[in-house]
XYZ file of C-alpha atoms in Angstrom:
480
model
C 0.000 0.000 0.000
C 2.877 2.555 1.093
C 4.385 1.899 -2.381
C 0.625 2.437 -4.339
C 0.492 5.859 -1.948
C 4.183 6.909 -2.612
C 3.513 6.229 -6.595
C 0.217 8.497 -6.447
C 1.963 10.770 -4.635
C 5.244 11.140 -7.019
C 2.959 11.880 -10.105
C 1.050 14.234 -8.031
C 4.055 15.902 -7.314
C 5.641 15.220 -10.633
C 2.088 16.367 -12.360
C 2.231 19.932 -10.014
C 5.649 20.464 -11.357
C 4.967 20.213 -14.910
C 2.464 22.085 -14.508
C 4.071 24.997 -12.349
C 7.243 24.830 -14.125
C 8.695 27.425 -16.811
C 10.980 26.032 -19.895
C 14.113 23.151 -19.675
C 15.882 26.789 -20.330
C 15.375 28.396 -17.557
C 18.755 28.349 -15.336
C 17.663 29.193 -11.948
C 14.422 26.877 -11.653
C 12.538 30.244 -11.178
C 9.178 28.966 -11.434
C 7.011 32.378 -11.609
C 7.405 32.066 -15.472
C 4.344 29.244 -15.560
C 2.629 28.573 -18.257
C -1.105 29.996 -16.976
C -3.816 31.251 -18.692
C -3.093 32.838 -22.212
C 0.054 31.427 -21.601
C -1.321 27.814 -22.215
C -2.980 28.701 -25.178
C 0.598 29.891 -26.654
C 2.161 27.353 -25.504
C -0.608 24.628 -26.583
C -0.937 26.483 -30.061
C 3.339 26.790 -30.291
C 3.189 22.621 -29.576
C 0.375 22.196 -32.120
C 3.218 23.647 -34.561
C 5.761 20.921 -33.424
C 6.911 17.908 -35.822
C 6.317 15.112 -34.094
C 9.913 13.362 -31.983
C 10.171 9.040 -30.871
C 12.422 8.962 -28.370
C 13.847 5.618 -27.523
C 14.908 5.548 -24.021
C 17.767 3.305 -23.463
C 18.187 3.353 -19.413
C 14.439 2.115 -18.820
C 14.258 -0.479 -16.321
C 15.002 -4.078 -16.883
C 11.945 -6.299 -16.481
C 12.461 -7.729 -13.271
C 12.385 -3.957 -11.922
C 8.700 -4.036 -11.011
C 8.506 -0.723 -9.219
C 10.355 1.235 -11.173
C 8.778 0.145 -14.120
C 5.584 1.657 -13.122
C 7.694 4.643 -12.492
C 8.777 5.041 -15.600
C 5.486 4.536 -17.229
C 4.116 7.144 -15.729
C 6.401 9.291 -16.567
C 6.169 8.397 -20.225
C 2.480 9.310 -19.871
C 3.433 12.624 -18.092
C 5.701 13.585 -20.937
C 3.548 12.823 -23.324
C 0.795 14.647 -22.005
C 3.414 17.652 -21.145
C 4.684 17.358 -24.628
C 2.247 16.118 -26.934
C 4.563 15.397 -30.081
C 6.769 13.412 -28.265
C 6.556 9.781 -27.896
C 8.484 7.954 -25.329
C 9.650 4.308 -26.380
C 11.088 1.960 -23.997
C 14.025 0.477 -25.123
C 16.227 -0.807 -22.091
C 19.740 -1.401 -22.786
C 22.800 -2.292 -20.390
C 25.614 -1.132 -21.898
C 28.000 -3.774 -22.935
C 31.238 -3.342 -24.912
C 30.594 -6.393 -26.592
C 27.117 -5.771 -28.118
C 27.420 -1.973 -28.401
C 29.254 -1.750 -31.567
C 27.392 -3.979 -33.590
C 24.051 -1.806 -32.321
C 25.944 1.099 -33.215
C 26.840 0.349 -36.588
C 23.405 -1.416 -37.307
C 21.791 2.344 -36.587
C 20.046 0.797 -33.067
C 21.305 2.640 -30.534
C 18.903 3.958 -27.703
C 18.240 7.782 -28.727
C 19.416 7.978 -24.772
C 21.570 5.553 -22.695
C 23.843 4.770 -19.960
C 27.324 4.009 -19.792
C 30.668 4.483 -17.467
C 32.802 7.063 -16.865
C 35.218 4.759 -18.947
C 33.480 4.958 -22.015
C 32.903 8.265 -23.409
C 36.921 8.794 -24.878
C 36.112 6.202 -27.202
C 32.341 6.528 -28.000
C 33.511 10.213 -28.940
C 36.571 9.111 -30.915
C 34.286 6.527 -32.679
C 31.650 8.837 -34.061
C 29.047 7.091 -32.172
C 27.364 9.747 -29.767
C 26.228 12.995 -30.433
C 27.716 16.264 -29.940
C 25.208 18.438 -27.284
C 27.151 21.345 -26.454
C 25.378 23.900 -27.821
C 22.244 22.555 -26.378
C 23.348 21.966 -23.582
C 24.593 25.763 -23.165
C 21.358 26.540 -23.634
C 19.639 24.817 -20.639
C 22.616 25.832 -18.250
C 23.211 22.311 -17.277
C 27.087 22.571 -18.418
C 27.276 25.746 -15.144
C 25.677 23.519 -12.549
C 27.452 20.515 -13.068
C 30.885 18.959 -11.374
C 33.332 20.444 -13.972
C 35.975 17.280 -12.941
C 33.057 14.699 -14.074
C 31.897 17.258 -17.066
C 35.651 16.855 -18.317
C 35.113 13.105 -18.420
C 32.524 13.772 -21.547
C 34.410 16.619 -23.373
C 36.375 16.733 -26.044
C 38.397 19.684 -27.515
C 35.680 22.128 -26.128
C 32.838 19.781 -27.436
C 30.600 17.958 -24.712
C 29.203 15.160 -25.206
C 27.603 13.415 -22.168
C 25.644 14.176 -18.626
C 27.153 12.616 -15.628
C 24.273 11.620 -13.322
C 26.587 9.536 -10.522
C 29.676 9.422 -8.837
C 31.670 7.492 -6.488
C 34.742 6.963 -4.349
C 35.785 3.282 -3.836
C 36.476 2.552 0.142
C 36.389 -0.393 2.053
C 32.915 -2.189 2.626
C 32.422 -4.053 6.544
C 30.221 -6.513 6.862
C 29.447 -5.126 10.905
C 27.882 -8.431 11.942
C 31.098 -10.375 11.300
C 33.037 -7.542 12.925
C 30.776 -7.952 15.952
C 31.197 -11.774 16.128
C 34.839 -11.058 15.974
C 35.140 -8.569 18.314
C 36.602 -6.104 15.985
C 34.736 -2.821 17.594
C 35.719 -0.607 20.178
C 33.217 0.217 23.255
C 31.041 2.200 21.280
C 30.434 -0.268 18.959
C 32.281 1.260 16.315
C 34.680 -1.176 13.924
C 38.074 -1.552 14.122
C 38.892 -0.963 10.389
C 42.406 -1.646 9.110
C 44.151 1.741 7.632
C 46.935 -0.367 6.126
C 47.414 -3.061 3.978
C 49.371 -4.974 7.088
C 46.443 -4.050 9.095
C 44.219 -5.457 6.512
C 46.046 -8.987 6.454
C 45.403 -9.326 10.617
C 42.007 -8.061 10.398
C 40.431 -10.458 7.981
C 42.308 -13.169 9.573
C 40.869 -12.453 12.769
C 37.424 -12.383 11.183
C 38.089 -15.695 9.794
C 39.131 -17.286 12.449
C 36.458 -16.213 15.048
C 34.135 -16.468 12.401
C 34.680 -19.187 10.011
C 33.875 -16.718 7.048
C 35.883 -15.059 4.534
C 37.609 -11.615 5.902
C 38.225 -10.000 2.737
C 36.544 -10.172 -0.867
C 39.024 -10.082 -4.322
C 36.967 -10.239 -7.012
C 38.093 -11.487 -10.031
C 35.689 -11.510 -13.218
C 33.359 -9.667 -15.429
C 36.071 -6.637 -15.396
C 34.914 -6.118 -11.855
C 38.421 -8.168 -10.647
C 40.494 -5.605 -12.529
C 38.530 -2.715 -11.356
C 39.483 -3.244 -8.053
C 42.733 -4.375 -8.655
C 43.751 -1.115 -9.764
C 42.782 0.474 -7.167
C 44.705 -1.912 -4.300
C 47.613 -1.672 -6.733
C 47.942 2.143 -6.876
C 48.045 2.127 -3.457
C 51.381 -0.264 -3.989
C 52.595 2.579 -6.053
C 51.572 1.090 -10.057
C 50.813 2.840 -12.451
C 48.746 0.914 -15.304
C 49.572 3.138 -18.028
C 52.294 5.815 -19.298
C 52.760 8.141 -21.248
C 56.330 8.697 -23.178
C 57.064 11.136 -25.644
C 53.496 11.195 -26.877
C 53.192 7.262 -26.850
C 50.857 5.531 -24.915
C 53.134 2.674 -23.214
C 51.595 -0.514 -20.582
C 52.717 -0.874 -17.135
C 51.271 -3.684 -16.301
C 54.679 -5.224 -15.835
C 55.956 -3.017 -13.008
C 57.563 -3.916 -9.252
C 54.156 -2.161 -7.640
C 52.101 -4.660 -9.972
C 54.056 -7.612 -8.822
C 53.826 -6.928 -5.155
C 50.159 -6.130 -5.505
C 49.757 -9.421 -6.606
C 51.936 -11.159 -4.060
C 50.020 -9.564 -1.545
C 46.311 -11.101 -2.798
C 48.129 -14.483 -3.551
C 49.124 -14.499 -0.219
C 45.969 -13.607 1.239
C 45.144 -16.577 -0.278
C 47.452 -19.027 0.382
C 48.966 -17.373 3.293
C 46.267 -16.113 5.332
C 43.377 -18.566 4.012
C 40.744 -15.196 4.050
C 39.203 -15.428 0.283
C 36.224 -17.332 -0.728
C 37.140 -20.685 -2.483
C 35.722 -19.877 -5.822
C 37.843 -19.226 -8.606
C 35.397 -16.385 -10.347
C 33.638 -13.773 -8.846
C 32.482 -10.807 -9.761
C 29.522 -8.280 -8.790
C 26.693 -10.452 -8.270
C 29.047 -12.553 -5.767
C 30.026 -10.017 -3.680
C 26.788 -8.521 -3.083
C 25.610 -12.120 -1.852
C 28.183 -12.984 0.133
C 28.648 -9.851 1.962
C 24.814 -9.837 2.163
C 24.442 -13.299 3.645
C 27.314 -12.410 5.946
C 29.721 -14.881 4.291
C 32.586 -11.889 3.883
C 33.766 -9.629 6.375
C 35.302 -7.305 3.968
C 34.872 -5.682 -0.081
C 35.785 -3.013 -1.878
C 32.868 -1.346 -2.701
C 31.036 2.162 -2.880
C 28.508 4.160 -1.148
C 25.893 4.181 -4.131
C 25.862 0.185 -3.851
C 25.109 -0.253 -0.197
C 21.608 -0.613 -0.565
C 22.119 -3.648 -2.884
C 22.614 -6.049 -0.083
C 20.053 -4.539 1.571
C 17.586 -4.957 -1.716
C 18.959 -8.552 -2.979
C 19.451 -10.380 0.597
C 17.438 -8.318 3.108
C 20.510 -7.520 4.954
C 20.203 -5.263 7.930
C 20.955 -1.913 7.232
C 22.614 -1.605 10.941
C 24.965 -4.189 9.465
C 26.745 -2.109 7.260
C 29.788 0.528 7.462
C 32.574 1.775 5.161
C 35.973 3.227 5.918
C 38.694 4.830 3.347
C 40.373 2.589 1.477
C 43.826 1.411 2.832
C 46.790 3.545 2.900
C 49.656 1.186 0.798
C 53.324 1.613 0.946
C 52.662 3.512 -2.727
C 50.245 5.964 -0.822
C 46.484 6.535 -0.787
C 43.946 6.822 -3.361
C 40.163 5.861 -4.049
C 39.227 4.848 -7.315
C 36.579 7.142 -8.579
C 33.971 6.564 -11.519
C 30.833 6.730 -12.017
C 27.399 6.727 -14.763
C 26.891 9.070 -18.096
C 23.940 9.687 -19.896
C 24.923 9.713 -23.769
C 23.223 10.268 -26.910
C 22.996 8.337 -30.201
C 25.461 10.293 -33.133
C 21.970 9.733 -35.188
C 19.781 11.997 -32.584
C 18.387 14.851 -33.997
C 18.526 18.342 -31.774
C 14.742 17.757 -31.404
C 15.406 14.246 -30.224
C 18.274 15.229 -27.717
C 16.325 17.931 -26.694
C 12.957 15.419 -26.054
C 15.165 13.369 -23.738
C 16.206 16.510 -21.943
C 12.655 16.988 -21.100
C 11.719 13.177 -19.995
C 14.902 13.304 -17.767
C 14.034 16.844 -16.253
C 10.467 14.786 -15.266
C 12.283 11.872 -14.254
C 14.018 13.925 -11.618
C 17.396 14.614 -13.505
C 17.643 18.615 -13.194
C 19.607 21.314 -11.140
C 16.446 23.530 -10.730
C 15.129 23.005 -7.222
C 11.247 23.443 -6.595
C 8.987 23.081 -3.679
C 7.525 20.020 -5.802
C 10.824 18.472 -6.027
C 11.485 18.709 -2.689
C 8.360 17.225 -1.804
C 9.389 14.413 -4.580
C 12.427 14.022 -2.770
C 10.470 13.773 0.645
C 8.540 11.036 -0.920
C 11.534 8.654 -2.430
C 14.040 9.491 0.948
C 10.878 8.154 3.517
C 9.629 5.305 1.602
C 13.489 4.150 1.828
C 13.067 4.245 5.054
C 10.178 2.270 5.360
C 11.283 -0.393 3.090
C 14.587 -0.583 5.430
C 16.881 0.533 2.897
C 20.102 2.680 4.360
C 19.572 6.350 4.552
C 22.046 9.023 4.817
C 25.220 8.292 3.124
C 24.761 9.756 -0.383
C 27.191 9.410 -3.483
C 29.044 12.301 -4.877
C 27.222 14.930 -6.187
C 26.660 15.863 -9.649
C 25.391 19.081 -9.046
C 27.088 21.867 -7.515
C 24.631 24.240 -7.020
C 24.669 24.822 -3.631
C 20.951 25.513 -2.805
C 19.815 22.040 -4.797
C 22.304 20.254 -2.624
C 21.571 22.023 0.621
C 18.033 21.065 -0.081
C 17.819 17.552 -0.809
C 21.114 17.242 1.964
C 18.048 18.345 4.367
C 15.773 16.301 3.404
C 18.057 13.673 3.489
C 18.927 14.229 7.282
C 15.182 14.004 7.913
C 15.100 10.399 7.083
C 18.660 9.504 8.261
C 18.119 6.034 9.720
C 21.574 4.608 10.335
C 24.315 5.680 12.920
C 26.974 8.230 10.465
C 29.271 7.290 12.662
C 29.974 4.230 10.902
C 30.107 6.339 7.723
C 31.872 9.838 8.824
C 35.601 8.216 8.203
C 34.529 7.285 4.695
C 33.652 10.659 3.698
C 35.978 12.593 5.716
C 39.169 11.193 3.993
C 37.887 10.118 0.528
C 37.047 13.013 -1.189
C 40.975 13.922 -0.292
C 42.456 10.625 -2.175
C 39.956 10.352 -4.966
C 41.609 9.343 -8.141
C 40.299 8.810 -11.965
C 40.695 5.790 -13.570
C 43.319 4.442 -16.372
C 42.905 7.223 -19.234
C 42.810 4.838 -22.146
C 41.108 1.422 -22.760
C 40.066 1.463 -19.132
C 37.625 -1.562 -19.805
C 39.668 -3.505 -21.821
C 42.595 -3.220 -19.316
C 40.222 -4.587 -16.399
C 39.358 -7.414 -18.632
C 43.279 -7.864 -18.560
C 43.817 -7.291 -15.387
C 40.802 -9.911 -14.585
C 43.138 -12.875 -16.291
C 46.088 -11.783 -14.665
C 44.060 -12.368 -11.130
C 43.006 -15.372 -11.999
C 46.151 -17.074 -12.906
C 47.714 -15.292 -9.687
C 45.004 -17.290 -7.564
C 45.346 -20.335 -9.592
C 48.176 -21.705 -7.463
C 50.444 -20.791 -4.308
C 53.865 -21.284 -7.283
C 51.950 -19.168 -9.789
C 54.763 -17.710 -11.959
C 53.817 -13.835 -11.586
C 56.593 -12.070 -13.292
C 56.088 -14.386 -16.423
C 52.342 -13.391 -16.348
C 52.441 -10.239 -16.193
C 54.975 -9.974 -18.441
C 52.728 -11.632 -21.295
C 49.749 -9.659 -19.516
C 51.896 -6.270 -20.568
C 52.685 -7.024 -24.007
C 49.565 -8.249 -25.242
C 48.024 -4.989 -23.679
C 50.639 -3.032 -25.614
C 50.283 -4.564 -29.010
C 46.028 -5.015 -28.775
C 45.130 -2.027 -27.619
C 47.580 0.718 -26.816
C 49.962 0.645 -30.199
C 46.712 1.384 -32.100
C 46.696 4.870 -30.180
C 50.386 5.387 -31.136
């Protein structure tokens, strides 16, 4: 019933806006411009006048999304009600290197759809996203967004994407394992390791008072390498150089090597990883859900999945910074990028704008979108979902964030205490990700785990030796 009730009420809300609401265009959300009165009748007559736009919209929920599916369709009937040329088409896609191409050169991409911070370098270089700068001028988006994740989808000037998330890697605890191993202090607060050594003796002590795996190394779907790179920076690698204007691999480097002595070990050493040989997203969510890992690398914006998948207690989870290594201290940082297919028209692009500004994706602030926000924060709440910690803003309007920051406090429903490290040191050590082929060199990376774990004599100079110079002549010599 809460979720019927919190539906009616978000298209209320969304409704009121639409109908309170200037233009896209207007920067500061002022909404005193509303369409009323004679004003309708322009603005009806001036839509009458419009050719009609399809928009196929690529980041619609999968089908086992129930809830948000609902969502979104009644926010295709908004739109199209708002905007009646426009018709919204559902078109879910999940990005995938592998099957993007192929859609892209068969003319199929989404008109809108999702990717990774990763991606854009080569979607741009590729011709296969369109160029929205000067629209984008237009609506202001480009002054009220996190230059540092804007950069990620330029190009020369050019801009080509819209960041919607971001986030700093840290280290995941699984607080009911911490409990049973007495890893808290007397306020109940964990114990978290702040080096690498301290690491090692903490998720052995979780595994032996506990039975279960202290520490999580993934090792598949790319997700292995993403990680990886992270743990190794803080050994002091660096995956990829430039010299004189050449992009060169690192892979084989000292820093890599010891990186991967140190997970071996943890391993064969220590006896802290699960048994299985491949394990990637999906795995790490269950096991540190069904309290079968003490510890994961992980970020804020994916707490809730244990939460979702397992019903894991909400009171069960904290996260600290990640490690400091003998190379230093960094957090991996990435994150999610609306892009647009190089065959979208400017009345296409500028549809989607529209359908995104009513599915909540806008740095205008109203007292309807507060009210929206009210809605989504309290029926986390209620379905026991973790409150509080948020991701990394995309907007930097300080108002917007102020006001969903105190809405957010409202419905705060875990202790921040297990959370204040996290974001008191991570914004300090956040770090971007490999420049160039950063997919393809997790997908390396992932093989080079994997024959790491394989065995406690696993010759690691001589893999990632072969690891390097397949990098080098696949990928990286077709930039030089």
């Amino acid at each position: 019933m809460k979720k019927i009730i919190s539906l009616f009420l978000c298209i209320t809300l969304i409704s009121s806006l639409l109908v309170g609401c200037g233009s896209i265009d207007s920067e500061n959300g002022d909404t005193t411009n509303a369409t009323t009165g004679s004003d309708q009748s322009e603005t009806k007559t001036n839509m009458s006048d419009q050719e009609p736009v399809e928009i196929r919209i690529g980041f619609w929920p999968a089908e086992d999304r129930e809830n948000e599916l609902v969502e979104f369709e009644e926010y295709k009937k908004i739109c199209e009600e708002k905007y009646p040329y426009i018709t919204v088409i559902p078109d879910y896609y999940k990005y995938d290197e592998s099957t993007f191409l192929p859609m892209a050169l068969a003319g199929e991409t989404p008109t809108v759809f999702s990717t990774w911070f990763t991606e854009p370098k080569k979607l741009i270089e590729g011709g296969y996203v369109a160029d929205i700068t000067e629209i984008i001028q237009e609506t202001g988006y480009d002054k009220k967004i996190n230059p540092g994740f804007l950069e990620i989808t330029s190009k020369e000037g050019r801009l080509y994407g819209l960041p919607y998330s971001g986030y700093g890697l840290g280290l995941l605890m699984n607080m009911n394992l911490f409990r049973e191993a007495g890893l808290v202090d007397s306020e109940g607060m964990p114990l978290y390791p702040k080096t690498y050594d301290e690491l090692v003796k903490t998720a052995e002590i979780i595994t032996e008072k506990t039975g279960k795996a202290g520490m999580y190394i993934a090792t598949n779907s790319n997700v292995g390498g993403w990680h990886f790179t992270n743990l190794a920076w803080n050994f002091g690698a660096e995956f990829e150089v430039l010299e004189d204007g050449k992009w060169m691999s690192n892979i084989d480097s000292p820093e890599v090597i010891e990186s991967l002595k140190f997970i071996r070990s943890l391993k064969y050493d220590s006896n802290v990883l699960l048994p299985d040989a491949l394990l990637a997203w999906g795995e790490w969510v269950q096991n540190y859900g069904t309290d079968n890992v003490g510890m994961v690398l992980a970020a804020v914006d994916a707490i809730n999945n244990p939460v979702q998948q397992y019903s894991m207690n909400k009171d069960a989870i904290a996260i600290a910074p990640m490690p400091e290594g003998p190379g230093g201290q960094y957090a991996l940082t990435g994150g999610n990028i609306y892009m647009f297919s190089a065959d979208a028209t400017p009345e296409q692009i500028d549809a989607c704008l529209k359908f995104m500004e009513i599915t909540g994706f806008s740095p205008n602030i109203s007292e309807e979108l507060k009210t929206s926000w009210d809605n989504t924060y309290s029926t986390k709440a209620e379905n026991g979902e973790v409150v509080g910690p948020t991701s990394i803003p995309v907007w930097i309007d300080e108002d917007r964030v102020k006001a969903e920051n105190e809405i957010i406090e409202k419905y705060t429903n875990v202790d921040m205490k297990l959370f204040n490290d996290y974001f008191e040191v991570t914004p300090n050590i956040l770090k971007p990700e490999e420049p160039v082929f950063t997919q393809e060199l997790y997908a390396t990376l992932d093989d080079v785990i994997q024959a790491t774990l394989a065995s406690p004599d696993s010759d690691i100079e001589g893999i990632v030796k072969a690891a390097d110079e397949k990098f080098q002549k696949d990928y990286l010599d077709t930039l030089n």
